[in-house]
PDB file of C-alpha atoms in Angstrom:
ATOM      1  CA  UNK R   1    -183.799-128.111  37.106  1.00 37.00           C
ATOM      2  CA  UNK R   2    -183.423-128.221  33.334  1.00 36.00           C
ATOM      3  CA  UNK R   3    -181.205-130.675  31.475  1.00 37.00           C
ATOM      4  CA  UNK R   4    -180.589-130.482  27.742  1.00 38.00           C
ATOM      5  CA  UNK R   5    -179.591-133.307  25.419  1.00 39.00           C
ATOM      6  CA  UNK R   6    -176.175-133.192  23.767  1.00 38.00           C
ATOM      7  CA  UNK R   7    -176.215-132.518  20.027  1.00 37.00           C
ATOM      8  CA  UNK R   8    -175.281-136.111  19.166  1.00 35.00           C
ATOM      9  CA  UNK R   9    -178.509-137.629  20.535  1.00 35.00           C
ATOM     10  CA  UNK R  10    -180.787-139.179  17.931  1.00 35.00           C
ATOM     11  CA  UNK R  11    -184.471-138.377  17.573  1.00 37.00           C
ATOM     12  CA  UNK R  12    -186.560-141.390  18.609  1.00 37.00           C
ATOM     13  CA  UNK R  13    -190.344-141.460  18.136  1.00 40.00           C
ATOM     14  CA  UNK R  14    -190.714-137.816  19.043  1.00 43.00           C
ATOM     15  CA  UNK R  15    -188.223-138.001  21.878  1.00 46.00           C
ATOM     16  CA  UNK R  16    -184.549-138.572  22.459  1.00 47.00           C
ATOM     17  CA  UNK R  17    -182.899-141.929  22.952  1.00 47.00           C
ATOM     18  CA  UNK R  18    -179.584-143.651  22.371  1.00 48.00           C
ATOM     19  CA  UNK R  19    -178.501-147.208  22.971  1.00 56.00           C
ATOM     20  CA  UNK R  20    -177.406-146.203  26.460  1.00 59.00           C
ATOM     21  CA  UNK R  21    -179.451-143.240  27.689  1.00 84.00           C
ATOM     22  CA  UNK R  22    -183.211-142.804  27.404  1.00 90.00           C
ATOM     23  CA  UNK R  23    -184.316-139.222  28.036  1.00 95.00           C
ATOM     24  CA  UNK R  24    -187.668-138.473  29.652  1.00 97.00           C
ATOM     25  CA  UNK R  25    -189.469-135.298  30.648  1.00 97.00           C
ATOM     26  CA  UNK R  26    -189.508-134.623  34.381  1.00 97.00           C
ATOM     27  CA  UNK R  27    -192.810-132.981  35.334  1.00 97.00           C
ATOM     28  CA  UNK R  28    -194.222-131.063  38.294  1.00 97.00           C
ATOM     29  CA  UNK R  29    -197.267-131.958  40.418  1.00 97.00           C
ATOM     30  CA  UNK R  30    -199.524-130.590  37.641  1.00 97.00           C
ATOM     31  CA  UNK R  31    -197.887-132.677  34.878  1.00 97.00           C
ATOM     32  CA  UNK R  32    -196.073-129.662  33.385  1.00 97.00           C
ATOM     33  CA  UNK R  33    -192.585-130.288  32.005  1.00 97.00           C
ATOM     34  CA  UNK R  34    -189.828-128.890  34.219  1.00 96.00           C
ATOM     35  CA  UNK R  35    -186.826-130.566  32.621  1.00 95.00           C
ATOM     36  CA  UNK R  36    -185.359-133.453  30.692  1.00 95.00           C
ATOM     37  CA  UNK R  37    -183.325-136.170  32.404  1.00 95.00           C
ATOM     38  CA  UNK R  38    -182.192-139.722  31.898  1.00 95.00           C
ATOM     39  CA  UNK R  39    -184.673-142.458  32.768  1.00 93.00           C
ATOM     40  CA  UNK R  40    -182.120-143.750  35.264  1.00 93.00           C
ATOM     41  CA  UNK R  41    -181.910-140.414  37.116  1.00 95.00           C
ATOM     42  CA  UNK R  42    -185.669-139.861  37.067  1.00 95.00           C
ATOM     43  CA  UNK R  43    -186.147-143.238  38.762  1.00 93.00           C
ATOM     44  CA  UNK R  44    -183.136-142.808  41.070  1.00 94.00           C
ATOM     45  CA  UNK R  45    -184.455-139.491  42.424  1.00 95.00           C
ATOM     46  CA  UNK R  46    -188.152-140.542  42.347  1.00 95.00           C
ATOM     47  CA  UNK R  47    -189.094-137.650  40.066  1.00 97.00           C
ATOM     48  CA  UNK R  48    -192.517-137.350  38.496  1.00 97.00           C
ATOM     49  CA  UNK R  49    -192.660-138.349  34.835  1.00 97.00           C
ATOM     50  CA  UNK R  50    -195.151-139.715  32.296  1.00 98.00           C
ATOM     51  CA  UNK R  51    -196.302-143.103  31.044  1.00 97.00           C
ATOM     52  CA  UNK R  52    -199.001-144.404  28.737  1.00 98.00           C
ATOM     53  CA  UNK R  53    -200.828-147.689  29.311  1.00 97.00           C
ATOM     54  CA  UNK R  54    -203.069-149.433  26.807  1.00 98.00           C
ATOM     55  CA  UNK R  55    -205.711-152.020  27.654  1.00 97.00           C
ATOM     56  CA  UNK R  56    -206.536-154.257  24.708  1.00 97.00           C
ATOM     57  CA  UNK R  57    -209.960-155.916  24.792  1.00 96.00           C
ATOM     58  CA  UNK R  58    -211.293-158.569  22.428  1.00 97.00           C
ATOM     59  CA  UNK R  59    -214.873-158.969  21.172  1.00 96.00           C
ATOM     60  CA  UNK R  60    -215.720-161.063  24.269  1.00 96.00           C
ATOM     61  CA  UNK R  61    -214.606-158.134  26.483  1.00 93.00           C
ATOM     62  CA  UNK R  62    -211.642-160.102  27.783  1.00 96.00           C
ATOM     63  CA  UNK R  63    -208.548-158.061  28.632  1.00 96.00           C
ATOM     64  CA  UNK R  64    -205.116-159.008  27.289  1.00 98.00           C
ATOM     65  CA  UNK R  65    -202.428-158.708  29.981  1.00 97.00           C
ATOM     66  CA  UNK R  66    -198.692-159.118  29.597  1.00 96.00           C
ATOM     67  CA  UNK R  67    -196.312-160.729  32.061  1.00 96.00           C
ATOM     68  CA  UNK R  68    -193.211-158.555  32.212  1.00 92.00           C
ATOM     69  CA  UNK R  69    -189.872-160.109  31.349  1.00 88.00           C
ATOM     70  CA  UNK R  70    -187.751-161.277  34.267  1.00 88.00           C
ATOM     71  CA  UNK R  71    -184.906-159.140  32.916  1.00 86.00           C
ATOM     72  CA  UNK R  72    -186.879-155.884  33.293  1.00 83.00           C
ATOM     73  CA  UNK R  73    -185.477-153.400  35.822  1.00 79.00           C
ATOM     74  CA  UNK R  74    -188.876-152.482  37.288  1.00 83.00           C
ATOM     75  CA  UNK R  75    -191.496-155.058  38.303  1.00 87.00           C
ATOM     76  CA  UNK R  76    -189.872-158.084  36.628  1.00 84.00           C
ATOM     77  CA  UNK R  77    -192.159-161.097  36.247  1.00 90.00           C
ATOM     78  CA  UNK R  78    -195.317-159.188  37.215  1.00 94.00           C
ATOM     79  CA  UNK R  79    -198.510-158.923  35.172  1.00 95.00           C
ATOM     80  CA  UNK R  80    -199.098-155.527  33.594  1.00 95.00           C
ATOM     81  CA  UNK R  81    -201.306-153.641  31.143  1.00 95.00           C
ATOM     82  CA  UNK R  82    -201.509-154.950  27.575  1.00 97.00           C
ATOM     83  CA  UNK R  83    -198.808-152.453  26.566  1.00 97.00           C
ATOM     84  CA  UNK R  84    -197.159-149.654  28.509  1.00 96.00           C
ATOM     85  CA  UNK R  85    -194.163-147.392  28.499  1.00 95.00           C
ATOM     86  CA  UNK R  86    -192.565-144.089  29.367  1.00 96.00           C
ATOM     87  CA  UNK R  87    -193.138-141.066  27.185  1.00 97.00           C
ATOM     88  CA  UNK R  88    -189.883-140.031  25.561  1.00 96.00           C
ATOM     89  CA  UNK R  89    -189.058-136.364  25.958  1.00 95.00           C
ATOM     90  CA  UNK R  90    -191.403-134.271  23.823  1.00 95.00           C
ATOM     91  CA  UNK R  91    -193.701-137.217  23.050  1.00 97.00           C
ATOM     92  CA  UNK R  92    -197.488-137.112  23.555  1.00 97.00           C
ATOM     93  CA  UNK R  93    -199.372-139.704  25.584  1.00 98.00           C
ATOM     94  CA  UNK R  94    -201.240-140.957  22.510  1.00 98.00           C
ATOM     95  CA  UNK R  95    -198.122-141.253  20.364  1.00 97.00           C
ATOM     96  CA  UNK R  96    -196.411-143.208  23.141  1.00 98.00           C
ATOM     97  CA  UNK R  97    -199.432-145.519  23.457  1.00 98.00           C
ATOM     98  CA  UNK R  98    -199.333-146.289  19.735  1.00 98.00           C
ATOM     99  CA  UNK R  99    -195.546-146.798  19.832  1.00 97.00           C
ATOM    100  CA  UNK R 100    -195.761-149.216  22.761  1.00 96.00           C
ATOM    101  CA  UNK R 101    -198.582-151.207  21.134  1.00 97.00           C
ATOM    102  CA  UNK R 102    -196.473-151.575  18.008  1.00 96.00           C
ATOM    103  CA  UNK R 103    -193.194-152.368  19.820  1.00 95.00           C
ATOM    104  CA  UNK R 104    -194.568-154.754  22.444  1.00 96.00           C
ATOM    105  CA  UNK R 105    -197.482-156.465  20.654  1.00 97.00           C
ATOM    106  CA  UNK R 106    -196.988-155.746  16.949  1.00 95.00           C
ATOM    107  CA  UNK R 107    -200.297-153.840  16.729  1.00 95.00           C
ATOM    108  CA  UNK R 108    -200.437-151.347  13.810  1.00 92.00           C
ATOM    109  CA  UNK R 109    -199.989-147.651  14.658  1.00 89.00           C
ATOM    110  CA  UNK R 110    -203.352-146.697  13.167  1.00 91.00           C
ATOM    111  CA  UNK R 111    -205.553-148.669  15.582  1.00 96.00           C
ATOM    112  CA  UNK R 112    -208.134-146.339  17.197  1.00 97.00           C
ATOM    113  CA  UNK R 113    -207.511-145.569  20.869  1.00 98.00           C
ATOM    114  CA  UNK R 114    -210.057-144.364  23.415  1.00 97.00           C
ATOM    115  CA  UNK R 115    -208.784-142.394  26.394  1.00 97.00           C
ATOM    116  CA  UNK R 116    -210.181-143.948  29.581  1.00 96.00           C
ATOM    117  CA  UNK R 117    -208.600-142.160  32.514  1.00 95.00           C
ATOM    118  CA  UNK R 118    -205.582-140.419  33.982  1.00 96.00           C
ATOM    119  CA  UNK R 119    -203.805-141.369  37.201  1.00 95.00           C
ATOM    120  CA  UNK R 120    -201.917-138.869  39.329  1.00 96.00           C
ATOM    121  CA  UNK R 121    -198.249-139.548  39.968  1.00 94.00           C
ATOM    122  CA  UNK R 122    -197.753-141.369  43.278  1.00 93.00           C
ATOM    123  CA  UNK R 123    -195.557-144.034  44.842  1.00 92.00           C
ATOM    124  CA  UNK R 124    -197.850-146.842  43.571  1.00 89.00           C
ATOM    125  CA  UNK R 125    -197.354-145.703  39.952  1.00 90.00           C
ATOM    126  CA  UNK R 126    -193.605-145.209  40.381  1.00 91.00           C
ATOM    127  CA  UNK R 127    -194.183-141.416  40.325  1.00 96.00           C
ATOM    128  CA  UNK R 128    -195.671-141.638  36.842  1.00 96.00           C
ATOM    129  CA  UNK R 129    -198.601-139.617  35.593  1.00 98.00           C
ATOM    130  CA  UNK R 130    -200.385-142.403  33.731  1.00 97.00           C
ATOM    131  CA  UNK R 131    -202.822-141.952  30.871  1.00 98.00           C
ATOM    132  CA  UNK R 132    -204.791-145.132  30.171  1.00 97.00           C
ATOM    133  CA  UNK R 133    -206.180-145.917  26.733  1.00 97.00           C
ATOM    134  CA  UNK R 134    -208.411-148.693  25.465  1.00 96.00           C
ATOM    135  CA  UNK R 135    -208.486-150.396  22.081  1.00 97.00           C
ATOM    136  CA  UNK R 136    -210.002-153.512  20.578  1.00 96.00           C
ATOM    137  CA  UNK R 137    -208.018-156.192  18.787  1.00 96.00           C
ATOM    138  CA  UNK R 138    -208.468-159.937  18.499  1.00 95.00           C
ATOM    139  CA  UNK R 139    -204.771-160.732  18.149  1.00 91.00           C
ATOM    140  CA  UNK R 140    -202.776-162.825  17.712  1.00 94.00           C
ATOM    141  CA  UNK R 141    -199.948-160.625  18.884  1.00 96.00           C
ATOM    142  CA  UNK R 142    -196.228-160.689  18.201  1.00 95.00           C
ATOM    143  CA  UNK R 143    -194.772-160.320  21.700  1.00 94.00           C
ATOM    144  CA  UNK R 144    -191.444-158.535  22.148  1.00 92.00           C
ATOM    145  CA  UNK R 145    -189.412-161.158  24.034  1.00 90.00           C
ATOM    146  CA  UNK R 146    -187.110-158.501  25.525  1.00 88.00           C
ATOM    147  CA  UNK R 147    -190.133-156.890  27.213  1.00 88.00           C
ATOM    148  CA  UNK R 148    -192.692-159.672  27.725  1.00 93.00           C
ATOM    149  CA  UNK R 149    -192.400-163.282  28.932  1.00 94.00           C
ATOM    150  CA  UNK R 150    -195.997-164.161  28.075  1.00 96.00           C
ATOM    151  CA  UNK R 151    -199.458-162.741  27.571  1.00 97.00           C
ATOM    152  CA  UNK R 152    -203.021-163.986  27.892  1.00 97.00           C
ATOM    153  CA  UNK R 153    -206.681-162.971  27.778  1.00 98.00           C
ATOM    154  CA  UNK R 154    -208.605-162.633  31.052  1.00 96.00           C
ATOM    155  CA  UNK R 155    -212.305-161.953  31.764  1.00 95.00           C
ATOM    156  CA  UNK R 156    -212.767-158.918  34.037  1.00 91.00           C
ATOM    157  CA  UNK R 157    -214.436-160.942  36.861  1.00 90.00           C
ATOM    158  CA  UNK R 158    -211.356-163.215  36.938  1.00 93.00           C
ATOM    159  CA  UNK R 159    -209.094-160.166  37.229  1.00 90.00           C
ATOM    160  CA  UNK R 160    -211.206-158.741  40.061  1.00 87.00           C
ATOM    161  CA  UNK R 161    -210.741-161.980  42.030  1.00 92.00           C
ATOM    162  CA  UNK R 162    -207.034-162.010  41.156  1.00 93.00           C
ATOM    163  CA  UNK R 163    -206.516-158.494  42.562  1.00 89.00           C
ATOM    164  CA  UNK R 164    -208.056-159.575  45.886  1.00 91.00           C
ATOM    165  CA  UNK R 165    -206.352-162.956  46.138  1.00 95.00           C
ATOM    166  CA  UNK R 166    -202.843-162.300  44.757  1.00 95.00           C
ATOM    167  CA  UNK R 167    -202.171-158.567  44.289  1.00 94.00           C
ATOM    168  CA  UNK R 168    -198.419-159.158  44.539  1.00 95.00           C
ATOM    169  CA  UNK R 169    -198.526-160.738  41.046  1.00 95.00           C
ATOM    170  CA  UNK R 170    -199.579-157.409  39.462  1.00 94.00           C
ATOM    171  CA  UNK R 171    -197.646-154.180  38.941  1.00 93.00           C
ATOM    172  CA  UNK R 172    -198.510-151.253  41.202  1.00 91.00           C
ATOM    173  CA  UNK R 173    -199.925-149.284  38.288  1.00 92.00           C
ATOM    174  CA  UNK R 174    -202.112-152.185  37.180  1.00 91.00           C
ATOM    175  CA  UNK R 175    -203.421-152.544  40.750  1.00 91.00           C
ATOM    176  CA  UNK R 176    -204.421-148.856  40.596  1.00 91.00           C
ATOM    177  CA  UNK R 177    -205.942-149.062  37.102  1.00 92.00           C
ATOM    178  CA  UNK R 178    -207.943-152.299  37.155  1.00 86.00           C
ATOM    179  CA  UNK R 179    -210.539-151.455  39.835  1.00 85.00           C
ATOM    180  CA  UNK R 180    -211.279-148.194  37.993  1.00 87.00           C
ATOM    181  CA  UNK R 181    -211.502-149.968  34.631  1.00 81.00           C
ATOM    182  CA  UNK R 182    -213.795-152.620  36.052  1.00 68.00           C
ATOM    183  CA  UNK R 183    -216.192-149.876  37.172  1.00 68.00           C
ATOM    184  CA  UNK R 184    -216.032-148.139  33.761  1.00 72.00           C
ATOM    185  CA  UNK R 185    -216.557-151.367  31.806  1.00 65.00           C
ATOM    186  CA  UNK R 186    -219.566-152.636  33.814  1.00 56.00           C
TER     187      UNK R 186
END
């Protein structure tokens, strides 16, 4: 299946987006692009697609997490990675990570990112291939109120307890990522 954007779509951060339709790359089981579709259709048909997540640590090795806005379509009111988002069609994982950091937290686009891990697309990730990056920043952050209700710093041992005690407060992707990150950061 291959879908092409009409000529009147505007270029947006390496991908295509309008005020109404956000276009994403649909990918196969090996993360190879097989087409371009609206975000709505990709989610409606549970198609594999791509997302970048960024974990922001401070000098005390605390992790900044965001609580998603209650008006978000997916996982409203749940705690999530520091910044995260779908790759627009044609966008790289790293470019998306920088864009989301800037849009959601106000972090400059030139902050160094370290690639930590990749997750395979599955039901728990919402059929997203997820590339996780790490960066260091002390804040304070300028939170995008349309995306984030609040944010806070958490020590990794606190998060480990949180995952066991109240996993329903965290997004599915974050529940997949955090145990792996805890092992990497020990």
